Amino acid sequence: MRVGLFVTCLVDSMRPRIGFATIKLLEAAGCEVIVPEHQTCCGQPGYNSGDRESAKKLALKFISEFESFEYVVIPSGSCAGMIRVHYPELFGDDPALFARFTALGKRTYELTDFLANIAKLEKAPGNFNGTITYHDSCSGLRELDVYKQPRALLATMPQVALNEMVESTTCCGFGGTFSVKYGEISTRMADNKCQHITDTHADAIVGGDLGCLLNIEGRMRRNGDNTTRVLHVAEVLSGMDKER
Amino acid sequence: MNAREKILGKIRDAQLRSNANNGASVENTLSIAQHLAQHPRGPQPPVIGDLLKNFKERCLKLSSDVLETTNRGDVPNLVARYLNEKNLPTQGVCWPLLSALPWREAGLDIQSRPSNSQDAVGVTGAFCAIAETGTLMTLSGKETPPSTSLLPETHVAILEPSRIVASMEDAWELVRKEFKQPPRVVNFISGPSRTADIEMTVTMGAHGPYRVLVIIAPLT
Amino acid sequence: MQNNSINFKKQATIKLADVRLQNALSRLQSRFVGGRAAVISEINDFQETRTAAAAVRDMALNDLEHWLLQFEQQATARGAVIHWAENGDDVNRIVAEIAALHGVRTAAKSKSMVSEECGLNDALEKAGVKVMETDLGEYILQLAHEAPSHIVAPVVHKNKEEIADLFADHHHTPRKTGIAELCREAREVLRPVFLNADMGISGGNFMIAETGSVLIVTNEGNGRLVTTLPRVHVAITGIEKVVPTLEDVTTLLRLLPRSATGQSITNYISLLTGTKSSEDHDGPEHFHIILLDNGRSSILGSDMQKMLRCIRCGACMNHCPVYQNIGGHAYGWVYPGPMGSILTPLLGGLEASPDLPNASTLCGACGAVCPVRIPLPDLLRNLREKQMERGMKTRQETFLLKSWAWLALHPKIYSFSTKIGVRLMKMMGGNKKLIHSLPGAPGWTNGRDFPAPSGQTFRELYQQGKHS
């Protein structure tokens, strides 16, 4: 399977290791991974802030780079949701583009969804040993139905024990620009999430979206918790979860 | 132009706009007439098994009490026992069509008149009942004043078991069959009145009855 | 009611610090969210029922003129009088005129959010009519001179101690703290109000075009009392609340209480048609129905029309993590939470509520629970787009959004800038790899650190790997 990898702008800048972890997992699942060199951002920050015009331009850039792949895989439910659900909506008034974006959307997958349901990865190569708790990011969960997939993949790792937190599906308060515009509300939401995480006594909080993870880690460290690890699911599954 | 014309004019303009947007046809009038004539039903959860059994189970979930008898003449005794067990006053009112039951013989003071706010017990029948939710349906009328089920602190409803239907849709069908149009008020009653306004704590007996006793008793 | 949503941010800050409110909100969450989850499983075709409910609402909205005229005709034939009101002032004037016509001095009112839109109580008091709220929550708020903070549980923000104080003050009775005792006291105070009122005022959850009926959904029984005992009944509702048939409303009724309070059905559902007949012992002699527009007709036919499907269950706010943390008052008008963040700007003007469309993470919880499938996150985003189009965003935000987009469209410059950016941020992070203060984003770092990046971008590392 020939897979185009979109690493996302956040992973590119803030935690490149997740990109390499993704490549390792896709290759372990037998995929040929290609990373288009000029990829940047899917346009979601602007789209969710009302800048539809810019989002359309970035969607056109995206399709020009990724349309040729059999599959497009993204280590983020939020960006994958943008491409699968919202790109076609952006071109609702242009039947030809709408059809192309719809077709592209159908071939675009969030990483764990792809590994579990398309590439059918039987055993994750990682060797994480400890208790984790899983945060379900909003877009992946509600736009792409990603809930069982990461849990199924983590279950192939014998040393991983999953201890579910309460309200794992409640938003962590990130919300892109929301986290800056409404910092106090966002912080409170992150606080609630951190409390639920702490209550599980897990060694690591794991999730599929770096935005949420930065938000959760940021609040956790500010609160003085320097031990609970905050990891992307790709890092855990691939075994690339050691200290940076 | 008065408010009515202005509002209806705005609605008409808006619909022209949206129909133009949606490419809706002008054949709506036909479908409207059809819809009214056929009043199609939406999806309904199936009521599996015996209607009476379902109804009783749902009643209990709504915090209604349920008693059963095969002898209608025994109803006043059941009511008396129920009230005595709970140390409740035995004075009240009933719908006129229930006045022939032997209330006095059971030691109850049940008068056949509309209720005032002083009455402790209100005895009613029911037009029908709905198994899906454990709901009583009452229709207002000369013989069936709605305040009887509302003002007293205890509401007793006597239900003919053959009048239990599966769903609210079935109940509407019964109204259509037996009356040309709904009476002034159709009340669906599902257990004692309640409120959770203070600290989300469910408390029975808000402004209506504190308790509802359903007695299932066949007419014959 | 005065629209105070311009102060959303300031109010939210106050509410976040209000410990009593926070405790109250956690109760709301456990009861309504947990309750809903438990009872929706009773409907095996829950998703299909949502689709059918949305279709019922769309059918009504797509031919709203027809259904309203049908409703008017049927209701009038049964003796009701229909009034049309363009705005809240019209409603207030019409109710005052009805009161004058029938010599009304006292009115007993059941809960109506539409009447809150109008500020009806104050207007009636000015017209010399004494109005008593009879829904327990609304009654408490009337004593406290406060606005509702939730459309279903209006007094959720108060605890029983505050209510006990209010009752002791106003009823001149010994202070009670048991919830059942408080409820009984309110019942005893309000019973004479029902019995003596000249006029009952209610809302209307739905109007049925087929029969000309108004349908109301209540638990306490006060809705039944105010529509049964007084000789005049006035029902006030929005023009969008019409549905075609009794079967159609039944589909909605399967979802409304389940979505609202986690009940399979509410205690009372009353279908009110026309006036008391000569044979009836009770019921109003005069039945007036007021249909309020107040901006609704301008939503019809627009790209926001789906908002008019709303059946006011409150599920969106119960499940909204923003509402759960700040409560309803911060939103500044009658309707809080996600539905309010859309309705308030639509009915009161986008410029009066700049924050509301933005004060959501677009997490999608609201849209997922909406019984009539209103795509609430999409509508919120749509309002943000309108803010952008109309130049209502701050210059700073527009600049940042446009700059980011420009950068992302120019991969080489993007690559260069991000390389510099991540190196700077790595330095800022120091040994602990945490940035404690980000210039330009105090909203983030006031409450959180920012985990510092490793100092090189994925793209540069990937290129290095390919070449080595």
Tab-separated table of N, CA and C in Angstrom, chain B residues 86-211:
chain	number	residue	atom	x	y	z
B	86	LYS	N	-51.151	3.908	54.495
B	86	LYS	CA	-50.279	5.075	54.435
B	86	LYS	C	-50.724	6.186	55.393
B	87	ASN	N	-51.730	5.833	56.211
B	87	ASN	CA	-52.245	6.833	57.156
B	87	ASN	C	-52.735	8.109	56.485
B	88	LEU	N	-53.442	7.929	55.382
B	88	LEU	CA	-53.899	9.097	54.625
B	88	LEU	C	-55.380	9.337	54.866
B	89	PRO	N	-55.826	10.576	54.733
B	89	PRO	CA	-57.250	10.878	54.891
B	89	PRO	C	-58.094	10.125	53.868
B	90	THR	N	-59.336	9.808	54.239
B	90	THR	CA	-60.166	8.960	53.380
B	90	THR	C	-61.287	9.746	52.711
B	91	GLN	N	-61.173	11.045	52.752
B	91	GLN	CA	-62.206	11.883	52.126
B	91	GLN	C	-61.735	12.284	50.737
B	92	GLY	N	-62.702	12.341	49.805
B	92	GLY	CA	-62.298	12.776	48.471
B	92	GLY	C	-63.465	12.857	47.515
B	93	VAL	N	-63.103	12.939	46.240
B	93	VAL	CA	-64.118	13.078	45.189
B	93	VAL	C	-63.841	12.066	44.089
B	94	CYS	N	-64.878	11.800	43.288
B	94	CYS	CA	-64.664	10.934	42.127
B	94	CYS	C	-65.417	11.481	40.928
B	95	TRP	N	-65.034	10.983	39.772
B	95	TRP	CA	-65.777	11.319	38.559
B	95	TRP	C	-67.194	10.758	38.683
B	96	PRO	N	-68.183	11.470	38.154
B	96	PRO	CA	-69.573	11.040	38.302
B	96	PRO	C	-69.805	9.594	37.866
B	97	LEU	N	-69.126	9.156	36.821
B	97	LEU	CA	-69.416	7.806	36.341
B	97	LEU	C	-68.898	6.721	37.283
B	98	LEU	N	-68.172	7.123	38.324
B	98	LEU	CA	-67.686	6.135	39.291
B	98	LEU	C	-68.458	6.200	40.610
B	99	SER	N	-69.518	6.990	40.612
B	99	SER	CA	-70.215	7.230	41.881
B	99	SER	C	-70.957	5.999	42.372
B	100	ALA	N	-71.243	5.065	41.467
B	100	ALA	CA	-72.027	3.892	41.868
B	100	ALA	C	-71.215	2.861	42.650
B	101	LEU	N	-69.910	2.997	42.676
B	101	LEU	CA	-69.093	2.021	43.413
B	101	LEU	C	-69.368	2.152	44.926
B	102	PRO	N	-69.253	1.043	45.666
B	102	PRO	CA	-69.617	1.058	47.096
B	102	PRO	C	-68.559	1.724	47.981
B	103	TRP	N	-68.403	3.024	47.839
B	103	TRP	CA	-67.376	3.758	48.594
B	103	TRP	C	-67.667	3.751	50.087
B	104	ARG	N	-68.943	4.078	50.403
B	104	ARG	CA	-69.314	4.207	51.815
B	104	ARG	C	-69.112	2.893	52.559
B	105	GLU	N	-69.466	1.779	51.868
B	105	GLU	CA	-69.319	0.466	52.480
B	105	GLU	C	-67.863	0.184	52.837
B	106	ALA	N	-66.951	0.775	52.071
B	106	ALA	CA	-65.528	0.544	52.356
B	106	ALA	C	-64.995	1.544	53.383
B	107	GLY	N	-65.869	2.380	53.894
B	107	GLY	CA	-65.454	3.336	54.927
B	107	GLY	C	-64.860	4.612	54.354
B	108	LEU	N	-65.161	4.898	53.095
B	108	LEU	CA	-64.592	6.093	52.465
B	108	LEU	C	-65.677	7.136	52.235
B	109	ASP	N	-65.270	8.402	52.315
B	109	ASP	CA	-66.204	9.488	52.011
B	109	ASP	C	-65.834	10.066	50.647
B	110	ILE	N	-66.301	9.407	49.611
B	110	ILE	CA	-65.975	9.836	48.255
B	110	ILE	C	-67.220	10.420	47.604
B	111	GLN	N	-67.139	11.716	47.287
B	111	GLN	CA	-68.309	12.377	46.711
B	111	GLN	C	-68.167	12.551	45.207
B	112	SER	N	-69.313	12.491	44.542
B	112	SER	CA	-69.309	12.623	43.090
B	112	SER	C	-69.487	14.085	42.710
B	113	ARG	N	-68.378	14.788	42.621
B	113	ARG	CA	-68.409	16.197	42.217
B	113	ARG	C	-67.003	16.608	41.792
B	114	PRO	N	-66.889	17.737	41.095
B	114	PRO	CA	-65.542	18.215	40.755
B	114	PRO	C	-64.767	18.558	42.024
B	115	SER	N	-63.484	18.490	41.940
B	115	SER	CA	-62.649	18.662	43.131
B	115	SER	C	-62.482	20.133	43.494
B	116	ASN	N	-62.375	20.393	44.785
B	116	ASN	CA	-61.839	21.695	45.196
B	116	ASN	C	-60.506	21.418	45.869
B	117	SER	N	-59.847	22.440	46.294
B	117	SER	CA	-58.479	22.277	46.764
B	117	SER	C	-58.406	21.568	48.114
B	118	GLN	N	-59.582	21.353	48.773
B	118	GLN	CA	-59.568	20.730	50.103
B	118	GLN	C	-59.599	19.214	50.032
B	119	ASP	N	-59.992	18.653	48.889
B	119	ASP	CA	-60.168	17.207	48.804
B	119	ASP	C	-58.832	16.475	48.862
B	120	ALA	N	-58.828	15.355	49.646
B	120	ALA	CA	-57.564	14.626	49.820
B	120	ALA	C	-57.345	13.592	48.721
B	121	VAL	N	-58.444	13.022	48.227
B	121	VAL	CA	-58.335	11.944	47.242
B	121	VAL	C	-59.163	12.300	46.017
B	122	GLY	N	-58.622	12.055	44.843
B	122	GLY	CA	-59.388	12.237	43.605
B	122	GLY	C	-59.399	10.932	42.839
B	123	VAL	N	-60.606	10.395	42.583
B	123	VAL	CA	-60.709	9.113	41.874
B	123	VAL	C	-61.189	9.372	40.449
B	124	THR	N	-60.432	8.901	39.500
B	124	THR	CA	-60.794	9.085	38.092
B	124	THR	C	-60.746	7.748	37.373
B	125	GLY	N	-61.274	7.743	36.177
B	125	GLY	CA	-61.027	6.636	35.260
B	125	GLY	C	-59.902	7.061	34.346
B	126	ALA	N	-59.827	6.439	33.190
B	126	ALA	CA	-58.856	6.864	32.190
B	126	ALA	C	-59.447	6.552	30.820
B	127	PHE	N	-59.191	7.418	29.870
B	127	PHE	CA	-59.657	7.153	28.512
B	127	PHE	C	-58.947	5.918	27.967
B	128	CYS	N	-57.657	5.891	28.210
B	128	CYS	CA	-56.869	4.709	27.872
B	128	CYS	C	-55.537	4.823	28.597
B	129	ALA	N	-54.673	3.844	28.409
B	129	ALA	CA	-53.347	3.897	29.030
B	129	ALA	C	-52.319	3.391	28.027
B	130	ILE	N	-51.083	3.828	28.229
B	130	ILE	CA	-50.037	3.551	27.242
B	130	ILE	C	-48.961	2.657	27.853
B	131	ALA	N	-48.804	1.477	27.270
B	131	ALA	CA	-47.870	0.493	27.831
B	131	ALA	C	-46.419	0.946	27.695
B	132	GLU	N	-46.091	1.609	26.592
B	132	GLU	CA	-44.706	1.999	26.332
B	132	GLU	C	-44.105	2.783	27.492
B	133	THR	N	-44.926	3.645	28.108
B	133	THR	CA	-44.377	4.533	29.137
B	133	THR	C	-45.053	4.407	30.502
B	134	GLY	N	-46.150	3.641	30.603
B	134	GLY	CA	-46.864	3.563	31.878
B	134	GLY	C	-47.723	4.784	32.142
B	135	THR	N	-48.263	5.331	31.067
B	135	THR	CA	-48.961	6.617	31.117
B	135	THR	C	-50.479	6.447	31.060
B	136	LEU	N	-51.182	7.262	31.854
B	136	LEU	CA	-52.640	7.321	31.779
B	136	LEU	C	-53.024	8.470	30.859
B	137	MET	N	-54.061	8.269	30.049
B	137	MET	CA	-54.545	9.358	29.200
B	137	MET	C	-55.962	9.690	29.639
B	138	THR	N	-56.175	10.955	29.979
B	138	THR	CA	-57.522	11.366	30.367
B	138	THR	C	-57.993	12.479	29.449
B	139	LEU	N	-59.300	12.467	29.178
B	139	LEU	CA	-59.905	13.480	28.317
B	139	LEU	C	-60.876	14.298	29.161
B	140	SER	N	-60.867	15.607	28.998
B	140	SER	CA	-61.773	16.439	29.779
B	140	SER	C	-63.194	16.317	29.234
B	141	GLY	N	-64.164	16.561	30.084
B	141	GLY	CA	-65.567	16.502	29.676
B	141	GLY	C	-66.458	16.676	30.884
B	142	LYS	N	-67.731	16.683	30.633
B	142	LYS	CA	-68.704	16.894	31.707
B	142	LYS	C	-68.527	15.855	32.822
B	143	GLU	N	-68.333	14.604	32.413
B	143	GLU	CA	-68.236	13.506	33.372
B	143	GLU	C	-66.796	13.261	33.833
B	144	THR	N	-65.860	13.999	33.256
B	144	THR	CA	-64.450	13.691	33.516
B	144	THR	C	-63.631	14.962	33.777
B	145	PRO	N	-63.991	15.704	34.832
B	145	PRO	CA	-63.277	16.972	35.068
B	145	PRO	C	-61.783	16.735	35.358
B	146	PRO	N	-60.918	17.445	34.681
B	146	PRO	CA	-59.471	17.198	34.828
B	146	PRO	C	-58.909	17.566	36.196
B	147	SER	N	-59.551	18.469	36.927
B	147	SER	CA	-58.948	18.871	38.202
B	147	SER	C	-58.991	17.748	39.236
B	148	THR	N	-59.842	16.719	39.019
B	148	THR	CA	-59.911	15.594	39.959
B	148	THR	C	-58.565	14.859	40.045
B	149	SER	N	-57.862	14.828	38.951
B	149	SER	CA	-56.565	14.139	38.948
B	149	SER	C	-55.415	15.072	39.312
B	150	LEU	N	-55.744	16.307	39.658
B	150	LEU	CA	-54.695	17.320	39.806
B	150	LEU	C	-54.645	17.952	41.192
B	151	LEU	N	-55.817	18.334	41.734
B	151	LEU	CA	-55.812	19.090	42.987
B	151	LEU	C	-55.568	18.241	44.235
B	152	PRO	N	-56.163	17.040	44.351
B	152	PRO	CA	-55.941	16.247	45.572
B	152	PRO	C	-54.511	15.712	45.665
B	153	GLU	N	-54.120	15.377	46.900
B	153	GLU	CA	-52.747	14.887	47.087
B	153	GLU	C	-52.599	13.422	46.674
B	154	THR	N	-53.716	12.713	46.617
B	154	THR	CA	-53.667	11.331	46.131
B	154	THR	C	-54.586	11.196	44.923
B	155	HIS	N	-54.055	10.679	43.852
B	155	HIS	CA	-54.856	10.427	42.658
B	155	HIS	C	-55.010	8.926	42.491
B	156	VAL	N	-56.275	8.464	42.442
B	156	VAL	CA	-56.541	7.057	42.181
B	156	VAL	C	-57.159	6.973	40.791
B	157	ALA	N	-56.585	6.145	39.930
B	157	ALA	CA	-57.130	5.988	38.581
B	157	ALA	C	-57.563	4.549	38.385
B	158	ILE	N	-58.796	4.370	37.980
B	158	ILE	CA	-59.303	3.015	37.750
B	158	ILE	C	-59.246	2.748	36.244
B	159	LEU	N	-58.573	1.673	35.911
B	159	LEU	CA	-58.273	1.428	34.498
B	159	LEU	C	-58.856	0.094	34.040
B	160	GLU	N	-59.593	0.168	32.953
B	160	GLU	CA	-60.108	-1.037	32.295
B	160	GLU	C	-58.940	-1.630	31.470
B	161	PRO	N	-58.517	-2.869	31.784
B	161	PRO	CA	-57.287	-3.388	31.160
B	161	PRO	C	-57.348	-3.461	29.632
B	162	SER	N	-58.559	-3.632	29.085
B	162	SER	CA	-58.633	-3.702	27.623
B	162	SER	C	-58.334	-2.341	26.976
B	163	ARG	N	-58.259	-1.287	27.805
B	163	ARG	CA	-57.968	0.049	27.265
B	163	ARG	C	-56.472	0.370	27.297
B	164	ILE	N	-55.664	-0.613	27.533
B	164	ILE	CA	-54.222	-0.363	27.466
B	164	ILE	C	-53.764	-0.554	26.020
B	165	VAL	N	-53.176	0.483	25.467
B	165	VAL	CA	-52.649	0.410	24.101
B	165	VAL	C	-51.124	0.465	24.167
B	166	ALA	N	-50.493	0.182	23.046
B	166	ALA	CA	-49.031	0.113	23.072
B	166	ALA	C	-48.403	1.498	23.175
B	167	SER	N	-48.880	2.434	22.364
B	167	SER	CA	-48.127	3.681	22.204
B	167	SER	C	-49.040	4.898	22.217
B	168	MET	N	-48.427	6.064	22.298
B	168	MET	CA	-49.181	7.311	22.211
B	168	MET	C	-49.846	7.422	20.837
B	169	GLU	N	-49.200	6.915	19.813
B	169	GLU	CA	-49.802	6.932	18.482
B	169	GLU	C	-51.114	6.143	18.486
B	170	ASP	N	-51.104	4.972	19.149
B	170	ASP	CA	-52.327	4.169	19.235
B	170	ASP	C	-53.407	4.930	19.991
B	171	ALA	N	-52.981	5.691	21.007
B	171	ALA	CA	-53.951	6.463	21.799
B	171	ALA	C	-54.598	7.546	20.935
B	172	TRP	N	-53.804	8.225	20.117
B	172	TRP	CA	-54.379	9.241	19.215
B	172	TRP	C	-55.387	8.601	18.270
B	173	GLU	N	-55.056	7.401	17.823
B	173	GLU	CA	-55.944	6.717	16.886
B	173	GLU	C	-57.292	6.445	17.554
B	174	LEU	N	-57.224	6.097	18.834
B	174	LEU	CA	-58.445	5.845	19.604
B	174	LEU	C	-59.272	7.122	19.744
B	175	VAL	N	-58.598	8.244	19.954
B	175	VAL	CA	-59.317	9.525	20.053
B	175	VAL	C	-59.990	9.829	18.720
B	176	ARG	N	-59.243	9.632	17.643
B	176	ARG	CA	-59.814	9.909	16.315
B	176	ARG	C	-61.033	9.032	16.054
B	177	LYS	N	-60.957	7.786	16.504
B	177	LYS	CA	-62.039	6.839	16.238
B	177	LYS	C	-63.290	7.194	17.041
B	178	GLU	N	-63.074	7.605	18.297
B	178	GLU	CA	-64.222	7.757	19.183
B	178	GLU	C	-64.737	9.190	19.270
B	179	PHE	N	-63.931	10.137	18.826
B	179	PHE	CA	-64.364	11.539	18.837
B	179	PHE	C	-63.968	12.178	17.526
B	180	LYS	N	-64.686	13.235	17.159
B	180	LYS	CA	-64.314	13.918	15.928
B	180	LYS	C	-63.054	14.752	16.127
B	181	GLN	N	-62.954	15.308	17.314
B	181	GLN	CA	-61.819	16.196	17.594
B	181	GLN	C	-61.445	16.059	19.066
B	182	PRO	N	-60.221	16.410	19.415
B	182	PRO	CA	-59.851	16.292	20.825
B	182	PRO	C	-60.680	17.237	21.690
B	183	PRO	N	-60.978	16.824	22.936
B	183	PRO	CA	-61.716	17.710	23.839
B	183	PRO	C	-60.829	18.873	24.283
B	184	ARG	N	-61.326	19.715	25.187
B	184	ARG	CA	-60.559	20.890	25.573
B	184	ARG	C	-59.159	20.537	26.056
B	185	VAL	N	-59.071	19.499	26.873
B	185	VAL	CA	-57.711	19.112	27.272
B	185	VAL	C	-57.563	17.599	27.303
B	186	VAL	N	-56.506	17.145	26.708
B	186	VAL	CA	-56.081	15.750	26.824
B	186	VAL	C	-54.868	15.763	27.738
B	187	ASN	N	-54.945	15.014	28.829
B	187	ASN	CA	-53.799	14.952	29.739
B	187	ASN	C	-53.164	13.572	29.714
B	188	PHE	N	-51.876	13.551	29.542
B	188	PHE	CA	-51.111	12.318	29.720
B	188	PHE	C	-50.480	12.415	31.103
B	189	ILE	N	-50.800	11.459	31.950
B	189	ILE	CA	-50.317	11.497	33.332
B	189	ILE	C	-49.369	10.327	33.551
B	190	SER	N	-48.163	10.635	33.941
B	190	SER	CA	-47.134	9.592	34.114
B	190	SER	C	-46.550	9.685	35.514
B	191	GLY	N	-47.318	9.210	36.471
B	191	GLY	CA	-46.823	9.194	37.845
B	191	GLY	C	-47.140	10.471	38.598
B	192	PRO	N	-46.739	10.493	39.892
B	192	PRO	CA	-47.007	11.666	40.717
B	192	PRO	C	-46.247	12.894	40.221
B	193	SER	N	-46.796	14.069	40.506
B	193	SER	CA	-46.104	15.296	40.102
B	193	SER	C	-44.789	15.383	40.858
B	194	ARG	N	-43.807	16.003	40.248
B	194	ARG	CA	-42.480	16.028	40.872
B	194	ARG	C	-41.706	17.251	40.408
B	195	THR	N	-40.663	17.545	41.152
B	195	THR	CA	-39.752	18.620	40.739
B	195	THR	C	-38.338	18.213	41.114
B	196	ALA	N	-37.389	18.679	40.342
B	196	ALA	CA	-35.986	18.481	40.721
B	196	ALA	C	-35.294	19.840	40.697
B	197	ASP	N	-36.084	20.894	40.899
B	197	ASP	CA	-35.524	22.239	40.763
B	197	ASP	C	-34.529	22.589	41.862
B	198	ILE	N	-34.715	21.993	43.062
B	198	ILE	CA	-33.765	22.294	44.130
B	198	ILE	C	-32.673	21.226	44.144
B	199	GLU	N	-31.484	21.634	43.807
B	199	GLU	CA	-30.299	20.776	43.820
B	199	GLU	C	-30.493	19.478	43.051
B	200	MET	N	-31.293	19.514	41.984
B	200	MET	CA	-31.433	18.357	41.111
B	200	MET	C	-31.913	17.124	41.874
B	201	THR	N	-32.603	17.362	42.979
B	201	THR	CA	-33.069	16.247	43.785
B	201	THR	C	-34.548	16.015	43.515
B	202	VAL	N	-34.880	14.844	43.014
B	202	VAL	CA	-36.270	14.577	42.645
B	202	VAL	C	-37.133	14.506	43.899
B	203	THR	N	-38.173	15.324	43.921
B	203	THR	CA	-39.071	15.388	45.059
B	203	THR	C	-40.497	15.238	44.546
B	204	MET	N	-41.238	14.293	45.153
B	204	MET	CA	-42.603	14.042	44.688
B	204	MET	C	-43.568	15.066	45.267
B	205	GLY	N	-44.633	15.302	44.514
B	205	GLY	CA	-45.676	16.200	45.003
B	205	GLY	C	-45.274	17.648	44.868
B	206	ALA	N	-45.048	18.109	43.672
B	206	ALA	CA	-44.694	19.515	43.472
B	206	ALA	C	-45.970	20.358	43.603
B	207	HIS	N	-46.759	20.417	42.547
B	207	HIS	CA	-48.036	21.138	42.635
B	207	HIS	C	-49.229	20.209	42.477
B	208	GLY	N	-48.991	19.018	41.965
B	208	GLY	CA	-50.070	18.049	41.779
B	208	GLY	C	-49.973	16.965	42.836
B	209	PRO	N	-50.554	15.782	42.556
B	209	PRO	CA	-50.578	14.703	43.548
B	209	PRO	C	-49.184	14.246	43.990
B	210	TYR	N	-49.135	13.810	45.256
B	210	TYR	CA	-47.911	13.222	45.799
B	210	TYR	C	-47.800	11.759	45.386
B	211	ARG	N	-48.944	11.153	45.088
B	211	ARG	CA	-48.925	9.731	44.732
B	211	ARG	C	-50.040	9.424	43.748
